């Protein structure tokens, strides 16, 4: 089945830009979505369809997707952005479409 | 408001059976997929599969196929997750989540627009 790979951790200083990658075979041909999960909370959608933002999500959150890598970019990072981030895609290669999560990336604000 | 209310945490022994529930309110139960997501404490999200309420149709992730069973009850707008024989490795938080009314470029719903609060299942001898 399809595999989606994320780095376990990313660290960035306050005010800098964080980039979290999501790798998969020709993932550029899929729609990639991103969730943010803070400790003790349920996940929240921050980017959908590679690069679109739900209402209420700051413009600091953006995304891109090409080739074998999708990227979530968070600009001007603050302490409130410290969380786990998960990318996910739908995979239709099997008998039935299945949703595949990446392993998650812990964003630490130094 | 759409709300998903999950049953309380459970403690069981290996080999026990268990059913946890996810009661929904605020929308027509049969119109949206309900998905189940596992999260081992301190670990990542794992998609277990989805149920189409009212149609008795479920899709299971290969990692969970044969080990769990989804079901739903239209009369109570409730989805269920069932194990017939628990293992210690089933210890985790289990979330139900509704997939909303928006579709991605590939035609699949992408928005987990409402989540239950999670049910902690502890399996220990």
Coordinates of C-alpha atoms in Angstrom, one line a residue:
Chain A
X1 CA 0.0 0.0 0.0
X2 CA 1.0 3.6 -0.4
X3 CA 3.5 5.0 2.2
X4 CA 3.8 8.6 3.3
X5 CA 6.9 9.7 5.1
X6 CA 7.5 12.6 7.4
X7 CA 10.5 13.7 9.4
X8 CA 9.9 12.9 13.1
X9 CA 10.9 16.4 14.2
X10 CA 11.6 19.9 13.0
X11 CA 12.9 22.7 15.2
X12 CA 12.9 26.4 14.4
X13 CA 13.6 29.6 16.3
X14 CA 10.7 32.0 16.9
X15 CA 10.0 34.3 14.0
X16 CA 11.7 31.9 11.5
X17 CA 10.1 29.7 8.9
X18 CA 9.4 26.1 9.4
X19 CA 9.1 23.6 6.6
X20 CA 7.7 20.2 7.1
X21 CA 7.9 17.6 4.3
X22 CA 5.7 14.8 3.3
X23 CA 7.1 12.3 0.9
X24 CA 5.5 9.6 -1.2
X25 CA 5.9 8.1 -4.6
X26 CA 4.5 10.7 -7.1
X27 CA 2.7 12.4 -4.2
X28 CA 2.4 15.4 -6.6
X29 CA -0.3 13.5 -8.3
X30 CA -2.4 13.3 -5.2
X31 CA -4.2 15.9 -3.0
X32 CA -2.3 16.4 0.2
X33 CA -3.9 17.7 3.4
X34 CA -2.4 18.7 6.7
X35 CA -3.6 18.4 10.3
X36 CA -2.2 20.2 13.4
X37 CA -2.6 18.4 16.7
X38 CA -1.7 20.1 20.0
X39 CA -1.2 18.1 23.2
X40 CA -4.4 16.8 24.6
X41 CA -6.5 18.1 21.7
X42 CA -8.1 16.7 18.6
X43 CA -6.5 17.5 15.2
X44 CA -7.3 20.6 13.2
X45 CA -7.1 21.0 9.5
X46 CA -4.6 23.7 8.5
X47 CA -4.1 23.1 4.8
X48 CA -6.2 21.1 2.2
X49 CA -5.7 20.3 -1.4
X50 CA -2.0 20.9 -1.3
X51 CA -2.1 24.6 -0.7
X52 CA -5.6 25.9 0.4
X53 CA -6.4 27.1 3.8
X54 CA -9.6 26.6 5.7
X55 CA -11.3 29.7 7.0
X56 CA -9.8 30.8 10.3
X57 CA -6.3 29.5 9.5
X58 CA -3.7 32.2 9.3
X59 CA -2.0 33.1 6.1
X60 CA 1.3 32.1 7.7
X61 CA 0.3 28.5 6.9
X62 CA 0.9 27.5 3.3
X63 CA 1.5 24.3 1.3
X64 CA 3.0 23.0 -1.9
X65 CA 3.1 19.7 -3.6
X66 CA 5.2 18.5 -6.5
X67 CA 7.0 15.3 -7.6
X68 CA 7.6 13.1 -4.6
X69 CA 7.4 15.8 -1.9
X70 CA 4.6 17.9 -0.4
X71 CA 5.6 20.7 2.0
X72 CA 3.8 22.5 4.8
X73 CA 5.4 25.9 5.4
X74 CA 4.7 27.9 8.5
X75 CA 6.2 31.5 8.4
X76 CA 6.9 33.7 11.4
X77 CA 6.7 30.7 13.7
X78 CA 5.5 31.4 17.3
X79 CA 5.2 29.3 20.4
X80 CA 1.6 28.7 19.6
X81 CA 2.6 26.7 16.5
X82 CA 4.3 24.1 18.5
X83 CA 2.4 20.9 17.8
X84 CA 2.4 17.7 15.8
X85 CA 1.7 18.0 12.1
X86 CA 0.3 15.2 10.0
X87 CA -0.1 15.0 6.2
X88 CA -2.6 12.6 4.7
X89 CA -3.7 11.5 1.3
X90 CA -6.3 9.1 -0.2
X91 CA -4.9 6.1 -1.9
X92 CA -7.0 4.4 -4.5
X93 CA -4.5 1.7 -5.5
X94 CA -6.3 -1.1 -3.5
X95 CA -9.7 -2.6 -3.7
X96 CA -11.1 0.4 -1.9
X97 CA -9.8 3.9 -1.4
X98 CA -7.9 4.2 1.9
X99 CA -6.8 7.2 3.8
X100 CA -3.1 7.2 4.6
X101 CA -1.5 9.4 7.3
X102 CA 2.1 10.3 7.5
X103 CA 3.9 9.4 10.7
X104 CA 3.7 12.9 12.0
X105 CA 6.2 15.6 12.6
X106 CA 6.8 17.3 16.0
X107 CA 7.4 21.0 15.5
X108 CA 9.5 22.5 18.3
X109 CA 9.9 26.2 18.7
X110 CA 13.3 26.8 20.2
Chain B
X1 CA -23.9 22.0 15.8
X2 CA -22.5 18.7 14.8
X3 CA -21.3 16.8 17.8
X4 CA -19.7 13.4 18.3
X5 CA -19.9 12.0 21.8
X6 CA -17.8 8.9 22.5
X7 CA -18.2 6.3 25.3
X8 CA -16.0 6.4 28.3
X9 CA -12.6 4.8 28.6
X10 CA -12.4 1.0 29.1
X11 CA -9.9 -1.4 30.8
X12 CA -9.9 -4.9 29.6
X13 CA -7.8 -8.1 29.6
X14 CA -6.2 -9.7 26.5
X15 CA -8.8 -11.9 24.8
X16 CA -11.7 -9.9 26.0
X17 CA -14.3 -8.5 23.6
X18 CA -15.2 -4.8 23.6
X19 CA -17.5 -2.4 21.8
X20 CA -17.1 1.4 22.0
X21 CA -19.5 3.9 20.7
X22 CA -19.7 7.3 19.0
X23 CA -23.1 9.0 19.2
X24 CA -23.7 11.8 16.7
X25 CA -26.1 14.8 16.9
X26 CA -26.8 17.9 14.8
X27 CA -27.0 16.4 11.4
X28 CA -28.5 13.6 9.3
X29 CA -26.5 10.6 10.4
X30 CA -26.6 8.8 7.0
X31 CA -25.2 11.6 4.9
X32 CA -21.5 11.5 6.0
X33 CA -18.9 8.9 6.4
X34 CA -17.7 8.2 10.0
X35 CA -14.1 7.3 10.3
X36 CA -12.1 5.7 13.1
X37 CA -8.6 6.8 14.0
X38 CA -6.2 5.2 16.4
X39 CA -3.6 7.0 18.4
X40 CA -1.2 5.2 20.7
X41 CA -0.3 7.7 23.4
X42 CA 2.7 9.6 22.3
X43 CA 2.5 8.2 18.8
X44 CA 0.9 9.2 15.5
X45 CA -2.5 9.0 13.9
X46 CA -3.6 5.8 12.2
X47 CA -6.7 5.6 10.0
X48 CA -8.6 2.4 10.8
X49 CA -11.3 2.8 8.2
X50 CA -14.7 4.2 7.6
X51 CA -18.3 3.3 7.8
X52 CA -21.2 4.5 5.7
X53 CA -23.9 4.9 8.2
X54 CA -27.2 3.3 7.3
X55 CA -25.7 1.2 4.5
X56 CA -23.8 -1.4 6.6
X57 CA -20.9 -0.7 4.3
X58 CA -17.4 -0.4 5.8
X59 CA -13.9 -0.1 4.4
X60 CA -11.0 -1.2 6.6
X61 CA -7.4 -0.2 6.5
X62 CA -5.4 -3.3 5.7
X63 CA -3.6 -2.9 9.0
X64 CA -6.9 -3.4 10.9
X65 CA -8.8 -5.7 8.5
X66 CA -10.0 -8.8 10.3
X67 CA -9.3 -7.4 13.8
X68 CA -12.0 -4.9 14.2
X69 CA -15.6 -4.4 13.1
X70 CA -17.4 -1.2 12.4
X71 CA -21.2 -0.9 12.6
X72 CA -23.8 1.8 12.9
X73 CA -27.4 2.2 14.2
X74 CA -29.5 4.7 12.3
X75 CA -32.2 4.7 15.0
X76 CA -29.7 6.2 17.6
X77 CA -27.3 7.9 15.1
X78 CA -24.5 6.0 16.7
X79 CA -21.4 4.3 15.2
X80 CA -19.6 1.4 16.9
X81 CA -16.2 -0.1 16.9
X82 CA -15.9 -3.7 18.1
X83 CA -13.2 -6.1 19.0
X84 CA -13.9 -9.8 19.5
X85 CA -10.5 -10.5 21.0
X86 CA -8.3 -7.7 22.3
X87 CA -4.6 -7.6 22.4
X88 CA -2.3 -5.6 24.6
X89 CA -1.2 -3.8 21.5
X90 CA -4.7 -2.4 21.1
X91 CA -4.0 -0.1 24.0
X92 CA -4.6 3.4 22.5
X93 CA -7.0 6.3 22.2
X94 CA -9.7 5.7 19.6
X95 CA -11.3 8.7 17.9
X96 CA -14.3 8.8 15.7
X97 CA -14.5 11.7 13.2
X98 CA -17.0 12.8 10.7
X99 CA -15.8 13.4 7.1
X100 CA -17.5 16.6 6.0
X101 CA -19.1 17.8 2.8
X102 CA -16.1 19.0 0.9
X103 CA -14.2 16.9 -1.6
X104 CA -10.6 17.2 -2.7
X105 CA -9.4 17.4 -6.3
X106 CA -9.5 13.6 -6.5
X107 CA -13.1 13.5 -5.4
X108 CA -12.6 12.2 -1.8
X109 CA -13.8 13.9 1.3
X110 CA -10.9 15.4 3.2
X111 CA -12.2 17.4 6.1
X112 CA -12.5 15.8 9.4
X113 CA -14.9 18.5 10.4
X114 CA -16.0 17.0 13.7
X115 CA -14.2 14.7 16.2
X116 CA -15.3 12.8 19.2
X117 CA -13.3 13.4 22.4
X118 CA -11.6 10.0 22.1
X119 CA -12.0 6.8 24.1
X120 CA -8.9 5.4 25.9
X121 CA -8.8 1.6 25.7
X122 CA -6.4 -0.1 28.0
X123 CA -5.7 -3.8 27.5
X124 CA -3.6 -5.3 30.2
X125 CA -3.4 -8.6 32.1

